[in-house]
mmCIF file of C-alpha atoms in Angstrom:
data_model
loop_
_atom_site.group_PDB
_atom_site.id
_atom_site.type_symbol
_atom_site.label_atom_id
_atom_site.label_comp_id
_atom_site.label_asym_id
_atom_site.label_seq_id
_atom_site.Cartn_x
_atom_site.Cartn_y
_atom_site.Cartn_z
ATOM 1 C CA MET A 11 -15.836 -66.720 1.686
ATOM 2 C CA SER A 12 -14.145 -69.664 1.104
ATOM 3 C CA ASP A 13 -12.658 -71.188 -2.213
ATOM 4 C CA PRO A 14 -13.729 -74.855 -2.877
ATOM 5 C CA SER A 15 -10.273 -75.436 -1.638
ATOM 6 C CA GLY A 16 -10.987 -73.967 1.861
ATOM 7 C CA ALA A 17 -8.738 -71.778 1.909
ATOM 8 C CA ALA A 18 -10.462 -68.239 3.072
ATOM 9 C CA SER A 19 -11.151 -65.863 -0.017
ATOM 10 C CA THR A 20 -8.968 -62.356 -0.172
ATOM 11 C CA VAL A 21 -12.031 -61.115 -3.024
ATOM 12 C CA PRO A 22 -14.385 -59.455 -0.738
ATOM 13 C CA SER A 23 -17.852 -59.525 -1.646
ATOM 14 C CA GLU A 24 -19.741 -56.902 -3.763
ATOM 15 C CA GLU A 25 -22.324 -55.912 -1.364
ATOM 16 C CA PHE A 26 -19.100 -54.539 0.422
ATOM 17 C CA LEU A 27 -17.254 -53.203 -2.418
ATOM 18 C CA PRO A 28 -18.061 -48.942 -3.187
ATOM 19 C CA ARG A 29 -20.328 -47.834 -5.543
ATOM 20 C CA LYS A 30 -18.594 -46.801 -8.048
ATOM 21 C CA ARG A 31 -20.721 -43.225 -9.203
ATOM 22 C CA GLY A 32 -21.998 -42.747 -12.561
ATOM 23 C CA LEU A 33 -20.430 -39.408 -14.702
ATOM 24 C CA GLY A 34 -24.433 -38.076 -14.409
ATOM 25 C CA GLU A 35 -24.439 -38.443 -10.596
ATOM 26 C CA THR A 36 -20.669 -36.756 -10.243
ATOM 27 C CA LEU A 37 -21.862 -34.076 -11.823
ATOM 28 C CA ALA A 38 -24.274 -33.213 -9.700
ATOM 29 C CA LEU A 39 -23.070 -33.662 -6.706
ATOM 30 C CA GLU A 40 -19.818 -30.746 -8.021
ATOM 31 C CA MET A 41 -22.767 -28.801 -9.097
ATOM 32 C CA ARG A 42 -24.592 -29.145 -5.286
ATOM 33 C CA ARG A 43 -21.217 -28.844 -3.814
ATOM 34 C CA SER A 44 -20.355 -25.715 -5.760
ATOM 35 C CA GLY A 45 -24.260 -24.516 -5.248
ATOM 36 C CA LYS A 46 -23.407 -24.446 -1.677
ATOM 37 C CA ALA A 47 -20.289 -22.433 -1.696
ATOM 38 C CA TRP A 48 -21.561 -19.522 -4.149
ATOM 39 C CA MET A 49 -24.759 -19.614 -1.971
ATOM 40 C CA PHE A 50 -22.509 -17.697 0.686
ATOM 41 C CA VAL A 51 -19.767 -16.271 -1.915
ATOM 42 C CA ALA A 52 -22.635 -14.469 -3.627
ATOM 43 C CA PRO A 53 -23.270 -11.733 -0.812
ATOM 44 C CA VAL A 54 -19.387 -10.781 -0.844
ATOM 45 C CA MET A 55 -19.342 -10.520 -4.038
ATOM 46 C CA VAL A 56 -22.031 -8.173 -4.224
ATOM 47 C CA ALA A 57 -21.303 -6.318 -1.654
ATOM 48 C CA LEU A 58 -17.955 -5.852 -3.837
ATOM 49 C CA ALA A 59 -19.324 -4.673 -6.351
ATOM 50 C CA VAL A 60 -21.232 -1.727 -5.003
ATOM 51 C CA VAL A 61 -18.063 -0.542 -2.934
ATOM 52 C CA ILE A 62 -15.243 -1.070 -5.015
ATOM 53 C CA GLY A 63 -17.430 -2.234 -8.832
ATOM 54 C CA TYR A 64 -19.505 0.944 -9.516
ATOM 55 C CA PRO A 65 -17.135 3.912 -7.724
ATOM 56 C CA VAL A 66 -14.526 2.481 -10.254
ATOM 57 C CA ILE A 67 -16.397 2.381 -14.004
ATOM 58 C CA ARG A 68 -17.869 5.275 -13.002
ATOM 59 C CA ALA A 69 -14.747 7.069 -12.122
ATOM 60 C CA LEU A 70 -13.881 5.710 -15.562
ATOM 61 C CA TRP A 71 -16.286 6.575 -17.274
ATOM 62 C CA MET A 72 -16.307 10.014 -16.151
ATOM 63 C CA SER A 73 -12.345 9.807 -17.009
ATOM 64 C CA PHE A 74 -13.488 10.112 -20.630
ATOM 65 C CA GLN A 75 -15.988 13.122 -20.571
ATOM 66 C CA LYS A 76 -15.467 16.491 -20.422
ATOM 67 C CA ASP A 77 -16.992 18.738 -17.657
ATOM 68 C CA SER A 78 -19.811 21.030 -17.521
ATOM 69 C CA GLY A 79 -18.829 24.705 -19.020
ATOM 70 C CA LEU A 80 -20.162 27.878 -19.946
ATOM 71 C CA ASP A 81 -22.500 27.807 -23.156
ATOM 72 C CA PRO A 82 -21.691 31.362 -24.257
ATOM 73 C CA ALA A 83 -24.837 31.934 -25.977
ATOM 74 C CA THR A 84 -26.960 31.143 -23.011
ATOM 75 C CA GLY A 85 -24.072 31.857 -20.042
ATOM 76 C CA MET A 86 -26.093 28.849 -18.193
ATOM 77 C CA PHE A 87 -23.842 26.088 -17.220
ATOM 78 C CA VAL A 88 -24.552 22.526 -20.231
ATOM 79 C CA GLU A 89 -22.752 18.812 -20.221
ATOM 80 C CA GLY A 90 -19.477 18.804 -21.543
ATOM 81 C CA GLY A 91 -20.705 15.257 -23.913
ATOM 82 C CA SER A 92 -17.201 12.903 -25.165
ATOM 83 C CA ALA A 93 -14.487 13.508 -24.426
ATOM 84 C CA GLY A 94 -12.030 10.930 -25.853
ATOM 85 C CA PHE A 95 -8.425 10.555 -24.580
ATOM 86 C CA SER A 96 -7.832 14.294 -24.268
ATOM 87 C CA ASN A 97 -7.787 14.058 -20.041
ATOM 88 C CA TYR A 98 -5.111 11.550 -19.702
ATOM 89 C CA THR A 99 -2.918 13.590 -22.897
ATOM 90 C CA HIS A 100 -3.542 16.814 -20.220
ATOM 91 C CA TRP A 101 -1.919 14.889 -17.583
ATOM 92 C CA LEU A 102 0.460 12.698 -19.533
ATOM 93 C CA LEU A 103 1.569 15.092 -22.622
ATOM 94 C CA GLN A 104 0.475 18.081 -20.523
ATOM 95 C CA GLN A 105 -1.887 19.859 -22.816
ATOM 96 C CA CYS A 106 -4.081 22.362 -22.421
ATOM 97 C CA GLN A 107 -7.113 23.642 -24.822
ATOM 98 C CA ALA A 108 -6.479 26.892 -25.587
ATOM 99 C CA GLY A 109 -8.901 28.106 -28.861
ATOM 100 C CA GLY A 110 -9.702 24.576 -30.310
ATOM 101 C CA GLU A 111 -6.558 23.731 -30.663
ATOM 102 C CA MET A 112 -3.884 21.926 -28.189
ATOM 103 C CA VAL A 113 -1.287 24.028 -26.590
ATOM 104 C CA SER A 114 1.307 23.497 -23.665
ATOM 105 C CA CYS A 115 -0.532 23.738 -20.770
ATOM 106 C CA PRO A 116 0.913 27.518 -19.495
ATOM 107 C CA THR A 117 3.153 28.022 -16.267
ATOM 108 C CA GLY A 118 0.698 27.495 -13.138
ATOM 109 C CA ASN A 119 -2.247 25.197 -14.334
ATOM 110 C CA LEU A 120 -2.459 21.834 -13.010
ATOM 111 C CA GLY A 121 -1.609 20.215 -16.408
ATOM 112 C CA SER A 122 1.868 22.237 -16.201
ATOM 113 C CA GLN A 123 2.158 20.284 -12.673
ATOM 114 C CA PHE A 124 1.521 16.569 -12.892
ATOM 115 C CA TRP A 125 5.225 15.686 -13.731
ATOM 116 C CA ALA A 126 7.113 17.481 -10.951
ATOM 117 C CA ALA A 127 3.877 15.762 -8.660
ATOM 118 C CA ILE A 128 4.844 12.605 -9.796
ATOM 119 C CA LEU A 129 8.259 12.791 -8.988
ATOM 120 C CA VAL A 130 7.621 14.514 -5.496
ATOM 121 C CA THR A 131 5.117 11.489 -4.302
ATOM 122 C CA LEU A 132 8.310 8.868 -5.580
ATOM 123 C CA PHE A 133 10.262 10.385 -3.881
ATOM 124 C CA PHE A 134 8.651 10.483 -0.740
ATOM 125 C CA THR A 135 7.732 6.867 -0.921
ATOM 126 C CA VAL A 136 11.285 6.244 -1.508
ATOM 127 C CA VAL A 137 13.115 7.029 1.346
ATOM 128 C CA THR A 138 10.109 6.653 3.557
ATOM 129 C CA VAL A 139 9.343 3.172 3.079
ATOM 130 C CA THR A 140 12.939 2.822 3.054
ATOM 131 C CA LEU A 141 13.663 4.686 6.599
ATOM 132 C CA GLU A 142 10.527 3.181 7.673
ATOM 133 C CA ALA A 143 11.227 -0.953 7.162
ATOM 134 C CA THR A 144 15.010 -0.181 8.594
ATOM 135 C CA LEU A 145 13.833 1.553 11.544
ATOM 136 C CA GLY A 146 10.827 -0.715 11.512
ATOM 137 C CA LEU A 147 12.900 -3.530 11.603
ATOM 138 C CA GLY A 148 15.768 -2.723 14.462
ATOM 139 C CA PHE A 149 12.543 -1.919 16.498
ATOM 140 C CA ALA A 150 11.180 -5.355 16.305
ATOM 141 C CA MET A 151 14.690 -7.099 17.073
ATOM 142 C CA VAL A 152 14.414 -4.922 20.243
ATOM 143 C CA MET A 153 10.542 -5.349 21.155
ATOM 144 C CA GLY A 154 10.563 -8.800 20.453
ATOM 145 C CA LYS A 155 12.982 -9.494 23.144
ATOM 146 C CA THR A 156 12.788 -11.093 26.890
ATOM 147 C CA PHE A 157 13.470 -7.806 28.730
ATOM 148 C CA LYS A 158 11.658 -6.053 32.110
ATOM 149 C CA GLY A 159 9.364 -3.900 30.534
ATOM 150 C CA ARG A 160 8.984 -4.867 27.337
ATOM 151 C CA ALA A 161 5.127 -4.349 27.837
ATOM 152 C CA LEU A 162 5.411 -0.725 28.505
ATOM 153 C CA LEU A 163 7.678 -0.558 24.822
ATOM 154 C CA ARG A 164 5.946 -2.136 23.011
ATOM 155 C CA ALA A 165 2.896 -0.085 24.102
ATOM 156 C CA ALA A 166 5.085 3.840 23.551
ATOM 157 C CA VAL A 167 5.859 2.327 20.460
ATOM 158 C CA LEU A 168 2.186 2.231 18.743
ATOM 159 C CA ILE A 169 1.280 5.628 19.955
ATOM 160 C CA PRO A 170 2.649 7.832 16.707
ATOM 161 C CA TRP A 171 1.199 5.145 15.288
ATOM 162 C CA ALA A 172 -2.841 5.380 16.937
ATOM 163 C CA ILE A 173 -2.479 9.628 16.605
ATOM 164 C CA PRO A 174 -4.391 10.196 13.057
ATOM 165 C CA THR A 175 -2.524 12.132 10.716
ATOM 166 C CA ALA A 176 -3.626 14.959 10.404
ATOM 167 C CA VAL A 177 -3.247 15.601 14.563
ATOM 168 C CA THR A 178 0.336 14.656 13.661
ATOM 169 C CA ALA A 179 1.104 17.172 11.007
ATOM 170 C CA ARG A 180 -0.819 19.590 12.749
ATOM 171 C CA LEU A 181 1.747 18.849 15.356
ATOM 172 C CA TRP A 182 4.792 18.729 13.410
ATOM 173 C CA GLU A 183 3.724 22.130 12.162
ATOM 174 C CA PHE A 184 3.938 23.737 14.924
ATOM 175 C CA MET A 185 7.420 22.228 15.885
ATOM 176 C CA PHE A 186 8.918 22.775 12.651
ATOM 177 C CA GLN A 187 7.609 26.579 12.347
ATOM 178 C CA TYR A 188 10.397 29.574 12.312
ATOM 179 C CA ASP A 189 10.116 30.022 16.243
ATOM 180 C CA GLY A 190 9.203 26.118 17.192
ATOM 181 C CA VAL A 191 10.905 23.795 18.924
ATOM 182 C CA VAL A 192 12.980 22.078 15.940
ATOM 183 C CA ASN A 193 14.926 25.329 15.239
ATOM 184 C CA ARG A 194 15.669 26.409 19.060
ATOM 185 C CA VAL A 195 16.751 22.674 19.530
ATOM 186 C CA LEU A 196 19.507 22.953 16.636
ATOM 187 C CA GLY A 197 20.114 26.519 16.315
ATOM 188 C CA THR A 198 19.441 27.784 13.592
ATOM 189 C CA ASN A 199 16.863 29.978 11.655
ATOM 190 C CA ILE A 200 15.501 27.113 8.524
ATOM 191 C CA LEU A 201 11.512 28.297 7.165
ATOM 192 C CA TRP A 202 11.350 24.055 7.659
ATOM 193 C CA THR A 203 7.382 24.663 5.727
ATOM 194 C CA SER A 204 8.082 27.265 3.477
ATOM 195 C CA ASP A 205 11.673 26.468 1.597
ATOM 196 C CA ALA A 206 11.736 23.677 -1.102
ATOM 197 C CA TRP A 207 14.061 20.871 0.543
ATOM 198 C CA PRO A 208 14.017 21.892 4.334
ATOM 199 C CA ALA A 209 9.563 21.148 3.781
ATOM 200 C CA ARG A 210 10.488 17.794 1.910
ATOM 201 C CA PHE A 211 12.439 17.060 4.987
ATOM 202 C CA ALA A 212 10.074 18.120 7.662
ATOM 203 C CA VAL A 213 7.221 15.941 5.492
ATOM 204 C CA ILE A 214 9.463 13.037 6.311
ATOM 205 C CA ALA A 215 10.375 12.989 9.477
ATOM 206 C CA ALA A 216 6.893 13.410 10.368
ATOM 207 C CA ASP A 217 5.908 10.354 8.329
ATOM 208 C CA VAL A 218 7.838 8.273 9.790
ATOM 209 C CA TRP A 219 7.631 9.089 13.600
ATOM 210 C CA LYS A 220 4.350 7.868 12.258
ATOM 211 C CA THR A 221 4.556 4.972 10.521
ATOM 212 C CA THR A 222 7.487 3.250 11.365
ATOM 213 C CA PRO A 223 5.520 1.748 14.508
ATOM 214 C CA PHE A 224 3.057 -0.219 11.677
ATOM 215 C CA MET A 225 6.453 -1.360 10.040
ATOM 216 C CA ALA A 226 7.421 -2.667 13.046
ATOM 217 C CA LEU A 227 4.169 -4.148 14.074
ATOM 218 C CA LEU A 228 3.898 -6.584 11.061
ATOM 219 C CA LEU A 229 7.833 -7.129 11.403
ATOM 220 C CA LEU A 230 7.482 -8.128 14.898
ATOM 221 C CA ALA A 231 4.844 -10.583 14.118
ATOM 222 C CA GLY A 232 7.121 -12.065 11.450
ATOM 223 C CA LEU A 233 9.965 -12.490 14.116
ATOM 224 C CA GLN A 234 7.888 -14.560 16.493
ATOM 225 C CA VAL A 235 7.338 -17.074 14.133
ATOM 226 C CA ILE A 236 10.782 -17.787 13.932
ATOM 227 C CA PRO A 237 11.269 -21.091 16.252
ATOM 228 C CA ALA A 238 14.442 -19.977 18.748
ATOM 229 C CA ASP A 239 15.462 -23.038 18.574
ATOM 230 C CA VAL A 240 16.614 -22.525 15.261
ATOM 231 C CA TYR A 241 19.074 -19.790 16.427
ATOM 232 C CA GLU A 242 20.603 -22.073 19.746
ATOM 233 C CA ALA A 243 21.489 -24.660 16.665
ATOM 234 C CA ALA A 244 23.025 -21.565 14.737
ATOM 235 C CA LYS A 245 24.878 -20.977 17.794
ATOM 236 C CA VAL A 246 26.240 -24.225 18.483
ATOM 237 C CA ASP A 247 27.137 -24.629 14.419
ATOM 238 C CA GLY A 248 29.615 -21.113 15.642
ATOM 239 C CA ALA A 249 28.040 -19.133 13.672
ATOM 240 C CA THR A 250 28.342 -15.064 14.427
ATOM 241 C CA ALA A 251 25.915 -12.776 15.566
ATOM 242 C CA TRP A 252 25.878 -11.061 12.154
ATOM 243 C CA GLN A 253 25.473 -14.453 10.367
ATOM 244 C CA ARG A 254 22.305 -15.286 11.882
ATOM 245 C CA PHE A 255 20.591 -12.071 11.536
ATOM 246 C CA THR A 256 22.014 -12.437 6.931
ATOM 247 C CA GLN A 257 21.007 -16.074 7.069
ATOM 248 C CA ILE A 258 18.295 -16.926 9.306
ATOM 249 C CA THR A 259 16.529 -13.957 10.310
ATOM 250 C CA LEU A 260 16.302 -12.112 6.952
ATOM 251 C CA PRO A 261 15.346 -15.241 4.579
ATOM 252 C CA LEU A 262 13.396 -16.286 7.016
ATOM 253 C CA LEU A 263 11.292 -12.598 7.531
ATOM 254 C CA LYS A 264 11.290 -11.951 3.432
ATOM 255 C CA PRO A 265 7.494 -12.803 3.305
ATOM 256 C CA ALA A 266 6.547 -10.549 6.363
ATOM 257 C CA LEU A 267 8.719 -7.198 4.999
ATOM 258 C CA LEU A 268 7.766 -7.929 1.401
ATOM 259 C CA VAL A 269 4.022 -7.623 2.942
ATOM 260 C CA ALA A 270 5.135 -4.682 5.435
ATOM 261 C CA VAL A 271 7.044 -2.612 2.189
ATOM 262 C CA LEU A 272 4.290 -3.692 0.329
ATOM 263 C CA PHE A 273 1.171 -2.137 2.329
ATOM 264 C CA ARG A 274 3.837 0.461 3.106
ATOM 265 C CA THR A 275 4.052 1.735 0.129
ATOM 266 C CA MET A 276 0.770 2.136 -1.764
ATOM 267 C CA ASP A 277 0.261 3.634 1.080
ATOM 268 C CA ALA A 278 3.076 6.609 0.299
ATOM 269 C CA LEU A 279 2.026 6.661 -3.148
ATOM 270 C CA ARG A 280 -1.591 7.844 -1.471
ATOM 271 C CA MET A 281 0.055 10.685 0.585
ATOM 272 C CA TYR A 282 -2.199 13.259 1.354
ATOM 273 C CA ASP A 283 -2.435 14.954 4.825
ATOM 274 C CA LEU A 284 0.860 15.311 5.853
ATOM 275 C CA PRO A 285 2.009 17.522 3.112
ATOM 276 C CA ALA A 286 -1.151 19.452 3.070
ATOM 277 C CA ILE A 287 -1.590 20.408 6.451
ATOM 278 C CA MET A 288 2.408 20.675 7.891
ATOM 279 C CA THR A 289 3.278 23.011 4.308
ATOM 280 C CA LEU A 290 0.015 24.745 3.058
ATOM 281 C CA GLY A 291 0.157 24.022 -0.555
ATOM 282 C CA ASN A 292 3.603 24.227 -0.696
ATOM 283 C CA PRO A 293 4.613 23.538 -4.564
ATOM 284 C CA SER A 294 7.633 21.584 -3.515
ATOM 285 C CA THR A 295 5.633 19.731 -1.479
ATOM 286 C CA GLN A 296 2.695 18.744 -3.864
ATOM 287 C CA VAL A 297 1.850 15.364 -4.069
ATOM 288 C CA VAL A 298 -0.159 13.071 -6.737
ATOM 289 C CA SER A 299 -2.919 13.048 -4.082
ATOM 290 C CA ILE A 300 -2.814 16.898 -3.899
ATOM 291 C CA LEU A 301 -2.983 17.377 -7.168
ATOM 292 C CA VAL A 302 -6.828 15.210 -7.601
ATOM 293 C CA VAL A 303 -8.418 17.619 -4.836
ATOM 294 C CA ASP A 304 -7.134 20.778 -6.620
ATOM 295 C CA GLN A 305 -8.159 18.992 -9.716
ATOM 296 C CA VAL A 306 -11.761 18.006 -8.474
ATOM 297 C CA ARG A 307 -12.488 21.982 -7.856
ATOM 298 C CA GLN A 308 -12.379 22.907 -11.254
ATOM 299 C CA GLY A 309 -13.643 19.844 -12.842
ATOM 300 C CA PRO A 310 -14.491 16.760 -11.277
ATOM 301 C CA ASN A 311 -13.847 14.259 -15.102
ATOM 302 C CA SER A 312 -10.269 15.646 -15.782
ATOM 303 C CA ALA A 313 -9.935 14.175 -11.787
ATOM 304 C CA ALA A 314 -11.837 11.000 -12.213
ATOM 305 C CA ALA A 315 -8.614 10.466 -15.131
ATOM 306 C CA LEU A 316 -5.925 11.856 -12.951
ATOM 307 C CA SER A 317 -7.236 9.220 -10.315
ATOM 308 C CA THR A 318 -7.098 6.287 -12.789
ATOM 309 C CA ILE A 319 -4.158 7.405 -13.254
ATOM 310 C CA THR A 320 -2.746 7.050 -10.029
ATOM 311 C CA PHE A 321 -4.400 3.258 -9.527
ATOM 312 C CA LEU A 322 -2.467 2.362 -12.375
ATOM 313 C CA MET A 323 0.880 3.915 -11.195
ATOM 314 C CA ILE A 324 -0.135 2.259 -7.950
ATOM 315 C CA PHE A 325 -0.772 -1.130 -9.569
ATOM 316 C CA ALA A 326 2.017 -1.340 -10.835
ATOM 317 C CA VAL A 327 4.305 -0.097 -8.433
ATOM 318 C CA ALA A 328 2.957 -3.139 -6.573
ATOM 319 C CA PHE A 329 3.279 -5.659 -9.036
ATOM 320 C CA VAL A 330 6.790 -4.870 -8.997
ATOM 321 C CA LEU A 331 7.654 -4.619 -6.250
ATOM 322 C CA VAL A 332 6.173 -8.328 -5.777
ATOM 323 C CA LYS A 333 7.820 -10.135 -8.862
ATOM 324 C CA VAL A 334 11.357 -7.890 -8.519
ATOM 325 C CA LEU A 335 11.842 -8.760 -4.648
ATOM 326 C CA GLY A 336 11.243 -12.297 -5.731
ATOM 327 C CA ALA A 337 9.278 -13.110 -2.942
ATOM 328 C CA ASN A 338 5.320 -14.739 -2.593
ATOM 329 C CA ALA A 339 3.863 -13.229 0.394
ATOM 330 C CA VAL A 340 1.575 -15.669 1.083
ATOM 331 C CA ARG A 341 4.465 -18.554 1.666
ATOM 332 C CA THR A 342 4.442 -20.310 4.560
ATOM 333 C CA GLN A 343 7.039 -19.843 6.947
ATOM 334 C CA GLU A 344 7.855 -23.488 7.080
ATOM 335 C CA GLU A 345 8.178 -23.327 3.368
ATOM 336 C CA GLN A 346 10.536 -20.158 3.962
ATOM 337 C CA ARG A 347 13.093 -22.906 6.376
ATOM 338 C CA GLU A 348 13.044 -25.469 3.881
ATOM 339 C CA ALA A 349 14.099 -23.261 0.638
ATOM 340 C CA HIS A 350 17.073 -22.276 3.151
#
C-alpha cells in the first residue's frame, strides 16, 4: 500500500492484523485448556484421595470414638460410641478413666509413657540427623573427587542403606550382645541392649551406620551441580580451602542439605524397627511408633488419636525446619549463585 504522496505506508493492512478475541471466546478457550489439564490431573487426584485421603479421614474419625468394651450385663463386646476429645487428653494430659472419672494414668499404663516416648523420639532424631548430616557431607565431598577406585567406593558406601532395616537391627543386636563383638573389641562388660543409656547409644550407632549413605547420596547430587569454575575463580582470588567450603560449598549446597535433613528428620520421627528389634521392649528406647503399635493391641481408636498426634508433631517439625532454616527447597542452584 502507498499514500497519495507516493511514499510507502508503514500501517499494515487490516487483513494482516491479528484478530482480537472477545471476552466470551477467550473464556471458552481457557475453559477448554483447563478441561484438558484436568483430564490428566483427575486420575492422580482420585488415586491420592483413595490411597492417602481415606486413611487419614478414617483415622481422624476413629480418634473421636471410644474403643469397644465388654458389656457387664451380657459379657459381649459393644461399640464404644463417641469419645469426644478423651482419646487426646488420655495421651496429652496422661489421664485415664477410672470409675467414670478421669484420673492420672498409673505407672505402667501406656498413657503414662507418652511424654517419655516423645522425649526419646526427639533425642534420637536430633542426635542421629546431626551425625548423619555431618558424616554424609564428608562422605559426599570425598566421593565427589576424582580418584582411582571412586566407583567402588560409591558402591561400598551404599551397602548399609541397601540392607533392610530389620536385618540391620538384628545384625547390630548380635554385635551389642554381652559377649558380642563390641564388648570384646572394647574390652568392656556393658549391657548394651538392657541398660538405659547404652541401649540408646546402640540404637543411634546402628541408625547412623544405616542411614548416613542416604544423606551422602543426596548431598553428592547437590555437590555435582556446583560448577568447577566457581572453585577455580576462588583459588585465583586466593581463597583458602576453608573459605571455599564456607563461602561456596555450603551456600550452594543449602537446598540439597535442607531436603536431606527434612527427609531424614521425618523418617527419624517415625523410627520403629531399630529400637523395637535391638532392645526388645527396653523402656529407655521406647519411641512414639512403638507406643502406637502397643496401643493398637489394646484399643485401635485410642491408637488412632496417638497416630494423629504423631502426624501433627512431624508436620510441625517439618514446618519449623523449612521456616527457621530460611531456605526454600525448590530454589534452583542458579538462584542460589545469584544470591551469593
